[in-house]
Short mmCIF file of C-alpha atoms in Angstrom, two decimals:
data_model
loop_
_atom_site.label_atom_id
_atom_site.label_comp_id
_atom_site.label_asym_id
_atom_site.label_seq_id
_atom_site.Cartn_x
_atom_site.Cartn_y
_atom_site.Cartn_z
CA MET A 1 16.19 -34.63 -24.81
CA ALA A 2 14.98 -32.11 -28.09
CA ILE A 3 13.33 -28.89 -26.12
CA LEU A 4 9.56 -28.51 -27.28
CA LYS A 5 8.75 -27.06 -30.72
CA LEU A 6 5.51 -25.40 -31.52
CA HIS A 7 4.88 -24.40 -34.99
CA GLY A 8 2.51 -21.41 -35.05
CA GLY A 9 2.08 -17.69 -34.95
CA LYS A 10 2.59 -15.23 -32.58
CA GLN A 11 -0.59 -13.94 -32.92
CA ALA A 12 -2.63 -17.03 -34.09
CA THR A 13 -4.98 -17.30 -32.31
CA CYS A 14 -4.79 -21.71 -30.91
CA THR A 15 -0.79 -21.01 -30.92
CA ARG A 16 -2.30 -18.74 -28.37
CA ARG A 17 -4.03 -21.16 -26.05
CA VAL A 18 -1.73 -23.79 -26.48
CA ALA A 19 1.09 -21.67 -25.42
CA THR A 20 -1.20 -20.30 -22.03
CA VAL A 21 -1.28 -24.14 -20.96
CA LEU A 22 2.41 -24.78 -21.88
CA HIS A 23 2.87 -21.61 -19.26
CA GLU A 24 0.46 -23.21 -17.20
CA LEU A 25 2.83 -26.26 -16.92
CA GLN A 26 5.90 -24.58 -17.07
CA VAL A 27 7.25 -26.28 -19.69
CA PRO A 28 10.00 -24.83 -21.94
CA PHE A 29 9.51 -24.48 -25.29
CA GLU A 30 10.58 -22.72 -28.67
CA LEU A 31 8.04 -20.65 -30.96
CA ILE A 32 8.80 -21.86 -35.04
CA GLU A 33 6.75 -19.45 -36.91
CA VAL A 34 4.72 -20.69 -39.59
CA ASP A 35 4.73 -18.49 -42.66
CA VAL A 36 0.57 -18.59 -42.36
CA ALA A 37 1.22 -14.84 -44.81
CA ASN A 38 2.67 -17.11 -47.56
CA GLY A 39 1.08 -20.33 -47.36
CA ALA A 40 3.53 -22.10 -45.45
CA HIS A 41 1.23 -24.23 -44.62
CA LYS A 42 -0.40 -25.19 -47.64
CA SER A 43 2.71 -26.60 -48.51
CA PRO A 44 2.84 -30.68 -48.89
CA GLU A 45 5.52 -30.91 -46.26
CA TYR A 46 3.58 -29.06 -43.91
CA LEU A 47 1.03 -31.42 -45.54
CA LYS A 48 1.93 -34.45 -44.64
CA ILE A 49 2.54 -32.78 -40.60
CA GLN A 50 -0.69 -31.38 -40.96
CA PRO A 51 -3.05 -32.37 -43.36
CA PHE A 52 -5.55 -29.88 -42.57
CA GLY A 53 -3.18 -27.12 -43.38
CA GLN A 54 -3.61 -25.65 -40.21
CA ILE A 55 -1.68 -24.58 -36.96
CA PRO A 56 -0.58 -25.09 -34.76
CA TYR A 57 1.49 -28.49 -34.04
CA ILE A 58 3.64 -29.69 -31.71
CA ASP A 59 6.58 -31.66 -32.35
CA ASP A 60 7.82 -32.73 -28.38
CA ASP A 61 11.11 -34.66 -29.48
CA GLY A 62 9.85 -36.65 -32.25
CA PHE A 63 5.95 -37.01 -31.24
CA LEU A 64 3.97 -34.80 -34.02
CA LEU A 65 0.34 -33.22 -32.54
CA TYR A 66 -2.35 -31.31 -34.03
CA GLU A 67 -5.42 -30.09 -32.88
CA THR A 68 -5.39 -27.25 -29.94
CA ARG A 69 -7.74 -28.73 -27.45
CA ALA A 70 -5.79 -32.94 -27.88
CA ILE A 71 -2.10 -30.72 -27.53
CA CYS A 72 -3.01 -29.21 -24.02
CA ARG A 73 -4.67 -32.84 -22.95
CA TYR A 74 -1.62 -34.75 -23.76
CA ILE A 75 1.30 -31.89 -21.98
CA ALA A 76 -1.60 -32.18 -18.84
CA ALA A 77 -1.41 -35.75 -18.99
CA LYS A 78 2.54 -35.35 -18.84
CA TYR A 79 2.61 -32.87 -15.67
CA PRO A 80 -0.21 -35.25 -13.17
CA GLU A 81 1.08 -32.98 -10.23
CA TYR A 82 -0.58 -29.70 -11.63
CA GLY A 83 -4.04 -31.32 -11.25
CA LEU A 84 -4.85 -29.79 -14.67
CA ILE A 85 -6.48 -33.19 -15.64
CA PRO A 86 -7.84 -34.52 -12.27
CA THR A 87 -7.13 -38.36 -12.55
CA GLU A 88 -9.44 -39.77 -10.21
CA PRO A 89 -12.89 -41.58 -11.80
CA LYS A 90 -15.36 -38.95 -10.56
CA ALA A 91 -13.13 -35.70 -10.85
CA ASN A 92 -12.49 -36.66 -14.44
CA ALA A 93 -15.61 -37.25 -15.63
CA LEU A 94 -16.72 -34.07 -14.05
CA PHE A 95 -13.26 -32.64 -15.75
CA GLU A 96 -14.27 -34.29 -19.67
CA GLN A 97 -18.47 -32.74 -18.69
CA ALA A 98 -16.80 -29.11 -18.48
CA ALA A 99 -14.65 -29.69 -21.50
CA SER A 100 -17.04 -30.96 -23.85
CA VAL A 101 -19.77 -27.67 -22.49
CA GLU A 102 -16.69 -25.21 -23.60
CA LEU A 103 -16.65 -27.34 -26.69
CA THR A 104 -20.36 -28.00 -27.70
CA ASN A 105 -21.40 -25.13 -25.87
CA PHE A 106 -18.74 -22.01 -25.35
CA ASP A 107 -16.00 -22.33 -28.39
CA PRO A 108 -18.83 -22.27 -31.56
CA SER A 109 -20.38 -19.58 -30.37
CA ALA A 110 -17.15 -17.52 -28.81
CA SER A 111 -14.82 -18.60 -31.97
CA LYS A 112 -17.15 -16.83 -34.65
CA ALA A 113 -17.96 -13.60 -32.74
CA GLY A 114 -14.09 -13.51 -31.16
CA LEU A 115 -12.71 -14.17 -33.95
CA GLN A 116 -14.22 -11.28 -36.01
CA LEU A 117 -14.05 -9.24 -32.49
CA TRP A 118 -9.92 -9.95 -32.53
CA ILE A 119 -9.96 -9.36 -36.51
CA ARG A 120 -11.27 -5.63 -35.77
CA LYS A 121 -9.25 -5.15 -32.92
CA MET A 122 -5.82 -7.04 -34.82
CA GLY A 123 -6.95 -4.03 -37.85
CA TYR A 124 -6.09 -7.45 -40.07
CA PRO A 125 -7.41 -6.46 -43.50
CA PHE A 126 -9.95 -9.42 -43.50
CA PRO A 127 -13.91 -9.10 -44.11
CA THR A 128 -15.69 -8.76 -40.89
CA ASP A 129 -19.98 -9.00 -40.30
CA ASP A 130 -22.03 -7.05 -37.58
CA LYS A 131 -24.98 -9.67 -38.05
CA ILE A 132 -22.35 -12.60 -37.05
CA ILE A 133 -20.87 -11.24 -34.30
CA ALA A 134 -23.89 -10.03 -33.48
CA ASP A 135 -25.85 -12.79 -33.24
CA ASN A 136 -22.87 -14.90 -32.18
CA LEU A 137 -22.61 -12.88 -28.59
CA GLU A 138 -26.81 -13.66 -27.83
CA THR A 139 -25.86 -17.11 -28.61
CA LEU A 140 -23.25 -17.18 -26.01
CA GLU A 141 -25.28 -14.72 -23.50
CA LYS A 142 -28.07 -17.52 -23.00
CA LYS A 143 -25.35 -20.09 -22.58
CA LEU A 144 -23.86 -17.65 -20.07
CA ASP A 145 -26.68 -17.92 -18.34
CA ALA A 146 -26.37 -21.64 -17.46
CA TYR A 147 -22.62 -20.92 -16.69
CA GLU A 148 -23.50 -18.68 -14.13
CA ALA A 149 -25.96 -21.70 -12.86
CA ILE A 150 -22.83 -23.62 -12.53
CA LEU A 151 -21.00 -21.48 -11.39
CA SER A 152 -23.20 -20.04 -8.29
CA LYS A 153 -22.23 -23.21 -6.83
CA GLN A 154 -18.08 -24.17 -7.14
CA ARG A 155 -15.01 -21.75 -8.16
CA TYR A 156 -14.22 -23.52 -11.71
CA LEU A 157 -16.20 -25.32 -13.90
CA ALA A 158 -15.36 -29.04 -13.11
CA GLY A 159 -15.35 -28.11 -9.12
CA GLU A 160 -12.98 -25.97 -6.59
CA THR A 161 -10.16 -26.25 -8.58
CA ILE A 162 -9.19 -24.88 -12.05
CA THR A 163 -8.53 -27.43 -15.20
CA LEU A 164 -8.13 -27.67 -18.81
CA ALA A 165 -11.42 -27.14 -18.97
CA ASP A 166 -11.78 -23.58 -17.53
CA ILE A 167 -7.95 -22.26 -19.61
CA PHE A 168 -9.67 -23.82 -22.47
CA HIS A 169 -11.71 -20.28 -22.20
CA LEU A 170 -8.60 -18.28 -23.59
CA PRO A 171 -8.15 -16.58 -25.90
CA TYR A 172 -11.80 -16.40 -26.99
CA GLY A 173 -13.43 -15.54 -24.09
CA VAL A 174 -11.22 -12.53 -23.97
CA PHE A 175 -11.75 -11.86 -28.10
CA VAL A 176 -15.83 -11.69 -27.78
CA THR A 177 -14.80 -8.57 -24.80
CA TYR A 178 -14.01 -6.47 -27.53
CA ALA A 179 -17.09 -5.80 -28.20
CA GLY A 180 -17.70 -4.22 -25.06
CA SER A 181 -15.90 -2.33 -22.44
CA GLU A 182 -14.07 -3.31 -19.57
CA SER A 183 -17.07 -2.78 -16.55
CA ASP A 184 -19.57 -4.45 -19.32
CA SER A 185 -18.78 -7.01 -21.81
CA VAL A 186 -20.30 -10.41 -22.37
CA MET A 187 -17.89 -12.59 -19.47
CA ASN A 188 -18.52 -9.31 -17.63
CA ARG A 189 -22.06 -8.79 -16.54
CA ALA A 190 -23.87 -7.25 -12.99
CA SER A 191 -25.97 -10.05 -13.97
CA ARG A 192 -23.95 -12.70 -14.12
CA PRO A 193 -22.01 -11.84 -11.07
CA ASN A 194 -20.29 -15.36 -10.60
CA VAL A 195 -19.37 -15.67 -14.02
CA ALA A 196 -17.49 -12.39 -14.04
CA ARG A 197 -15.73 -13.36 -10.60
CA TRP A 198 -14.44 -16.38 -12.17
CA TYR A 199 -13.41 -14.67 -16.23
CA LYS A 200 -11.44 -12.63 -13.81
CA GLN A 201 -9.70 -15.02 -12.59
CA LEU A 202 -8.88 -16.31 -15.59
CA ILE A 203 -7.48 -13.40 -17.15
CA SER A 204 -5.19 -12.46 -14.28
CA ARG A 205 -3.37 -15.60 -14.24
CA PRO A 206 -0.19 -15.41 -15.05
CA SER A 207 0.01 -17.94 -18.13
CA TRP A 208 -2.86 -14.98 -19.95
CA LEU A 209 -1.10 -12.30 -18.62
CA ALA A 210 2.18 -13.33 -20.12
CA TYR A 211 1.50 -13.87 -23.83
CA LEU A 212 -0.46 -10.63 -24.16
CA ASP A 213 1.95 -8.92 -26.60
CA GLY A 214 2.24 -12.66 -28.31
CA VAL A 215 3.19 -15.78 -28.44
CA THR A 216 7.15 -15.86 -27.38
CA THR A 217 9.70 -18.91 -27.23
CA THR A 218 10.09 -19.75 -23.61
CA THR A 219 13.06 -21.73 -22.33
CA ALA A 220 12.96 -20.68 -18.41
CA TYR A 221 9.76 -19.80 -15.96
CA MET B 1 -28.85 -49.18 -8.49
CA VAL B 2 -29.05 -49.36 -11.74
CA LEU B 3 -27.60 -46.46 -14.74
CA LYS B 4 -30.16 -44.40 -15.51
CA PHE B 5 -29.57 -42.89 -18.79
CA TYR B 6 -32.18 -39.77 -19.29
CA ALA B 7 -32.22 -39.45 -23.17
CA SER B 8 -34.20 -38.61 -26.32
CA GLN B 9 -36.08 -41.65 -28.56
CA PHE B 10 -34.34 -41.29 -31.59
CA VAL B 11 -31.23 -42.82 -31.61
CA ALA B 12 -29.16 -40.29 -33.10
CA ALA B 13 -26.95 -37.03 -32.13
CA GLY B 14 -25.94 -37.16 -28.27
CA ASN B 15 -28.68 -39.58 -27.51
CA GLY B 16 -27.58 -42.35 -29.87
CA ILE B 17 -23.38 -42.35 -29.35
CA VAL B 18 -24.26 -42.94 -26.08
CA ALA B 19 -26.80 -45.49 -26.47
CA LEU B 20 -23.89 -46.80 -28.57
CA ALA B 21 -20.96 -46.38 -26.18
CA LEU B 22 -23.71 -48.45 -23.53
CA ALA B 23 -23.43 -50.31 -25.79
CA GLU B 24 -19.89 -51.17 -26.11
CA LYS B 25 -19.03 -51.45 -23.08
CA GLN B 26 -21.85 -54.02 -22.11
CA ALA B 27 -23.58 -51.75 -19.53
CA ALA B 28 -26.77 -53.03 -17.86
CA PHE B 29 -29.14 -49.45 -17.68
CA GLU B 30 -32.77 -48.63 -17.74
CA PHE B 31 -33.87 -45.74 -19.91
CA VAL B 32 -35.76 -43.11 -19.63
CA PRO B 33 -37.80 -41.17 -22.20
CA ILE B 34 -37.62 -37.28 -22.17
CA ASP B 35 -39.75 -36.62 -24.36
CA MET B 36 -39.08 -33.06 -26.16
CA ALA B 37 -41.59 -32.68 -27.96
CA ALA B 38 -43.58 -32.18 -24.78
CA LYS B 39 -40.61 -29.88 -23.44
CA GLU B 40 -40.41 -32.54 -20.98
CA HIS B 41 -36.04 -31.28 -21.46
CA LYS B 42 -37.26 -27.69 -20.14
CA THR B 43 -38.52 -28.36 -16.76
CA GLU B 44 -37.24 -27.64 -13.57
CA GLU B 45 -36.57 -31.24 -12.78
CA TYR B 46 -34.33 -32.23 -15.98
CA ILE B 47 -32.58 -28.65 -15.78
CA ALA B 48 -31.63 -29.32 -12.06
CA MET B 49 -30.17 -32.24 -14.22
CA ASN B 50 -28.31 -30.12 -16.90
CA PRO B 51 -27.93 -26.40 -17.09
CA PHE B 52 -27.94 -26.38 -20.74
CA ALA B 53 -31.45 -28.07 -21.22
CA GLN B 54 -30.14 -30.40 -23.45
CA VAL B 55 -30.94 -34.69 -23.96
CA PRO B 56 -28.61 -36.81 -23.14
CA ALA B 57 -27.47 -37.23 -19.08
CA ILE B 58 -27.51 -40.07 -17.21
CA ASN B 59 -27.23 -41.02 -13.12
CA ASP B 60 -25.02 -44.05 -11.50
CA ASP B 61 -26.12 -44.60 -8.59
CA GLY B 62 -25.96 -40.55 -7.08
CA PHE B 63 -23.51 -39.92 -9.88
CA ALA B 64 -25.54 -37.42 -12.01
CA MET B 65 -22.92 -35.94 -15.46
CA TYR B 66 -24.21 -34.58 -18.96
CA GLU B 67 -22.22 -33.66 -22.14
CA SER B 68 -22.51 -36.61 -24.56
CA ARG B 69 -18.64 -36.36 -24.74
CA ALA B 70 -17.92 -36.75 -21.58
CA ILE B 71 -20.35 -39.18 -20.74
CA CYS B 72 -18.87 -41.86 -22.92
CA ARG B 73 -15.59 -41.00 -21.41
CA TYR B 74 -17.14 -41.87 -18.22
CA LEU B 75 -18.69 -45.28 -19.54
CA ASP B 76 -15.40 -46.13 -20.47
CA GLU B 77 -13.80 -46.27 -17.37
CA ARG B 78 -16.59 -46.99 -15.33
CA PHE B 79 -17.38 -49.99 -17.47
CA ALA B 80 -13.07 -50.68 -17.68
CA GLY B 81 -12.89 -54.39 -19.38
CA GLN B 82 -16.20 -54.64 -20.39
CA GLY B 83 -16.32 -54.96 -24.16
CA ALA B 84 -14.44 -52.27 -26.51
CA THR B 85 -11.17 -49.85 -25.36
CA LEU B 86 -12.62 -46.44 -26.19
CA VAL B 87 -10.29 -45.02 -25.39
CA PRO B 88 -6.12 -46.48 -24.81
CA LYS B 89 -3.93 -45.42 -21.95
CA GLY B 90 -0.51 -45.52 -23.60
CA MET B 91 0.63 -41.59 -23.87
CA GLU B 92 0.97 -41.50 -26.72
CA GLU B 93 -2.13 -43.86 -28.44
CA ARG B 94 -4.41 -41.43 -26.65
CA ALA B 95 -3.27 -37.82 -28.23
CA VAL B 96 -3.83 -38.97 -31.26
CA VAL B 97 -7.90 -40.52 -30.45
CA GLU B 98 -7.85 -36.83 -28.98
CA GLN B 99 -6.91 -35.66 -32.07
CA ALA B 100 -8.67 -37.20 -34.30
CA ILE B 101 -12.00 -36.54 -31.57
CA SER B 102 -11.08 -32.96 -32.23
CA VAL B 103 -11.37 -32.75 -35.56
CA GLU B 104 -14.53 -34.49 -35.41
CA SER B 105 -16.24 -31.89 -33.78
CA MET B 106 -14.27 -28.94 -34.99
CA ALA B 107 -13.42 -29.40 -38.72
CA PHE B 108 -16.02 -32.59 -39.48
CA ALA B 109 -19.59 -31.62 -37.05
CA PRO B 110 -20.34 -28.27 -38.10
CA PRO B 111 -20.14 -28.84 -41.85
CA LEU B 112 -22.01 -31.73 -41.33
CA ALA B 113 -25.13 -29.83 -39.23
CA LYS B 114 -25.14 -27.34 -41.74
CA VAL B 115 -26.26 -30.47 -44.98
CA VAL B 116 -28.51 -32.31 -42.31
CA MET B 117 -30.47 -29.63 -41.46
CA GLU B 118 -30.95 -28.42 -44.94
CA LEU B 119 -31.63 -32.15 -46.48
CA VAL B 120 -32.73 -34.19 -44.03
CA PHE B 121 -34.65 -32.19 -40.92
CA LYS B 122 -35.94 -29.48 -43.35
CA VAL B 123 -37.69 -31.44 -45.82
CA ARG B 124 -38.27 -34.46 -43.62
CA ARG B 125 -40.50 -31.13 -42.28
CA GLY B 126 -41.67 -30.08 -45.45
CA LEU B 127 -40.14 -27.49 -45.89
CA ALA B 128 -37.86 -25.89 -48.69
CA PRO B 129 -34.22 -27.07 -47.87
CA ASP B 130 -31.31 -23.96 -48.76
CA ARG B 131 -29.43 -25.55 -51.84
CA ALA B 132 -27.10 -22.93 -51.71
CA LEU B 133 -26.10 -23.71 -47.67
CA ALA B 134 -26.43 -26.92 -48.52
CA ASP B 135 -23.83 -27.11 -51.10
CA GLU B 136 -21.62 -25.49 -49.43
CA GLY B 137 -21.73 -27.86 -46.68
CA MET B 138 -21.64 -31.29 -48.86
CA LYS B 139 -18.02 -28.70 -50.24
CA GLU B 140 -16.43 -28.36 -46.81
CA ILE B 141 -17.32 -31.84 -46.14
CA SER B 142 -15.75 -33.65 -49.46
CA ASN B 143 -12.54 -31.36 -48.14
CA ILE B 144 -12.49 -32.93 -44.89
CA LEU B 145 -13.05 -36.52 -46.30
CA ASP B 146 -10.40 -36.04 -48.42
CA VAL B 147 -8.58 -35.70 -46.05
CA TYR B 148 -9.47 -38.94 -43.29
CA GLU B 149 -8.36 -39.90 -46.84
CA VAL B 150 -5.15 -40.13 -46.72
CA ILE B 151 -5.23 -40.50 -42.92
CA LEU B 152 -7.40 -43.74 -43.65
CA ALA B 153 -4.58 -45.04 -45.42
CA LYS B 154 -2.25 -45.53 -42.80
CA HIS B 155 -4.49 -47.62 -41.06
CA ARG B 156 -7.71 -49.15 -40.42
CA TYR B 157 -9.60 -46.66 -37.91
CA LEU B 158 -9.24 -42.94 -37.51
CA ALA B 159 -6.99 -43.40 -34.14
CA GLY B 160 -4.88 -46.43 -35.31
CA ASP B 161 -5.45 -49.91 -36.12
CA ASP B 162 -8.78 -50.13 -33.34
CA PHE B 163 -12.18 -48.57 -33.03
CA THR B 164 -11.95 -46.09 -30.83
CA LEU B 165 -13.82 -42.81 -29.10
CA ALA B 166 -13.34 -41.37 -32.81
CA ASP B 167 -14.74 -43.57 -34.86
CA LEU B 168 -17.95 -43.22 -32.36
CA VAL B 169 -18.58 -39.78 -32.28
CA HIS B 170 -19.02 -40.05 -35.91
CA TYR B 171 -22.54 -41.90 -35.24
CA ALA B 172 -24.16 -38.91 -34.04
CA TYR B 173 -25.09 -37.62 -37.20
CA ALA B 174 -23.03 -38.61 -40.70
CA PRO B 175 -25.23 -41.94 -40.87
CA MET B 176 -28.95 -40.23 -41.66
CA LEU B 177 -26.86 -38.86 -44.77
CA ALA B 178 -27.60 -41.77 -46.69
CA GLU B 179 -31.14 -42.81 -45.33
CA ASN B 180 -31.82 -39.46 -46.97
CA GLY B 181 -30.49 -40.31 -49.98
CA VAL B 182 -26.75 -38.68 -49.82
CA ASP B 183 -24.26 -40.73 -50.59
CA ILE B 184 -21.01 -38.61 -49.89
CA MET B 185 -19.78 -41.38 -47.11
CA THR B 186 -19.00 -43.32 -49.20
CA VAL B 187 -18.47 -42.09 -52.91
CA LYS B 188 -15.92 -44.32 -55.14
CA GLU B 189 -13.59 -41.42 -55.15
CA ARG B 190 -12.48 -42.35 -51.90
CA PRO B 191 -12.22 -45.58 -50.92
CA ASN B 192 -10.10 -45.77 -48.13
CA VAL B 193 -13.52 -43.75 -45.86
CA ALA B 194 -16.02 -45.71 -48.11
CA ARG B 195 -13.59 -48.86 -46.14
CA TRP B 196 -14.50 -47.11 -42.96
CA TRP B 197 -17.70 -45.83 -43.32
CA ASN B 198 -19.12 -49.16 -44.75
CA GLU B 199 -17.46 -50.77 -41.56
CA LEU B 200 -19.18 -48.49 -39.48
CA MET B 201 -22.51 -48.83 -41.16
CA SER B 202 -21.50 -52.47 -40.58
CA ARG B 203 -20.87 -52.86 -36.87
CA PRO B 204 -22.86 -55.29 -34.77
CA THR B 205 -23.79 -52.97 -31.99
CA TRP B 206 -25.00 -50.18 -34.32
CA ILE B 207 -27.20 -52.46 -36.00
CA LYS B 208 -28.65 -54.06 -32.54
CA LEU B 209 -29.55 -50.60 -31.53
CA LYS B 210 -31.14 -49.26 -35.19
CA ALA B 211 -32.80 -51.98 -34.67
CA GLU B 212 -34.60 -52.38 -31.82
CA GLY B 213 -33.59 -48.51 -30.74
CA MET B 214 -33.74 -47.32 -27.39
CA LYS B 215 -34.63 -49.00 -24.57
CA SER B 216 -33.67 -50.39 -21.22
CA THR B 217 -31.59 -53.75 -20.40
CA VAL B 218 -32.88 -54.44 -17.45
#
């Protein structure tokens, strides 16, 4: 069986999300860099595989899949022993609730602010906008007040154990902190001690630390 | 105790897709209206059910949850064997459904929200729409639908030849477009999208829901 191929970018945000989950599940993978700078992701050959012209996608021994959350769910389902997607019906429903919270209540503002903050930090030559960053961080602050209420009752978003729903908050959950300092940022405020606790647990996981300098082919764990 | 469905009266957004999923699964339920104009979703009692103070929410004999997409998935399991199967069990089939569900939230919904805000909500409230924003949104939706056209040339629905949750999530806002004179979903330049959308709009469960509105089955 061929090694899983992750077609994406070493530093690309969504590629990093998939790599983090592959690492969590100890899945060997080969990073195949797509030459985005030269428009490789918009070529007719590429569009046959990923018709929206985006990275990443995976090639799992011939099975092709795109959309990072779909990719992560597929891999997590292959290795249920890690419990990243609980299977018991009510635990699964609470996981889906938390995964939907990430999608609808976190990602819209976190990805808008986070992407721009990441562009600035990396020094990429793309325009950024102070107002977009500020407005989205403001929205995010309010959403995280609800997170504080949830995380004051349980350790992780879906219950006492970590699931994909928590891990989906990477990497944008880290990028939004670039607007603050290590001791005080939107994810780490004294006024939201439970969010801070949960956030610190996420960023100390080996799967996040493994690719701080970018995603690399990982054949052994 | 019969399942309680807390939602607003409007057959749209998260309320609409859960109401449709309940119908697809032939589920028995009690509809408990939440009057958002009267800020019933901001009461302490409601926030205890949903800390994001959003509708809808359900309570299935003591098991409470929120987030419409999650509720639809739960209903599919809870009422497995009844009505339509919203998410297939096979690993690869399921992954393709997840791929299509993700495309809706990440690519289709954001520009649609722009267009619905400007050309539906603002117009309804007698406010002047921002034409530039609306045009921008329409262009983005059109670009996404060009890709849907390619996908829907290969199979009947978005994730294969069966109706799934990936199609169902599209009922949240897109039906409002045609209702307000915006025909982007059925333009003849995209015959596969038009075919698919017309099928969705003539699905019996949807027609019944639109005709009868939100109401308890018991």
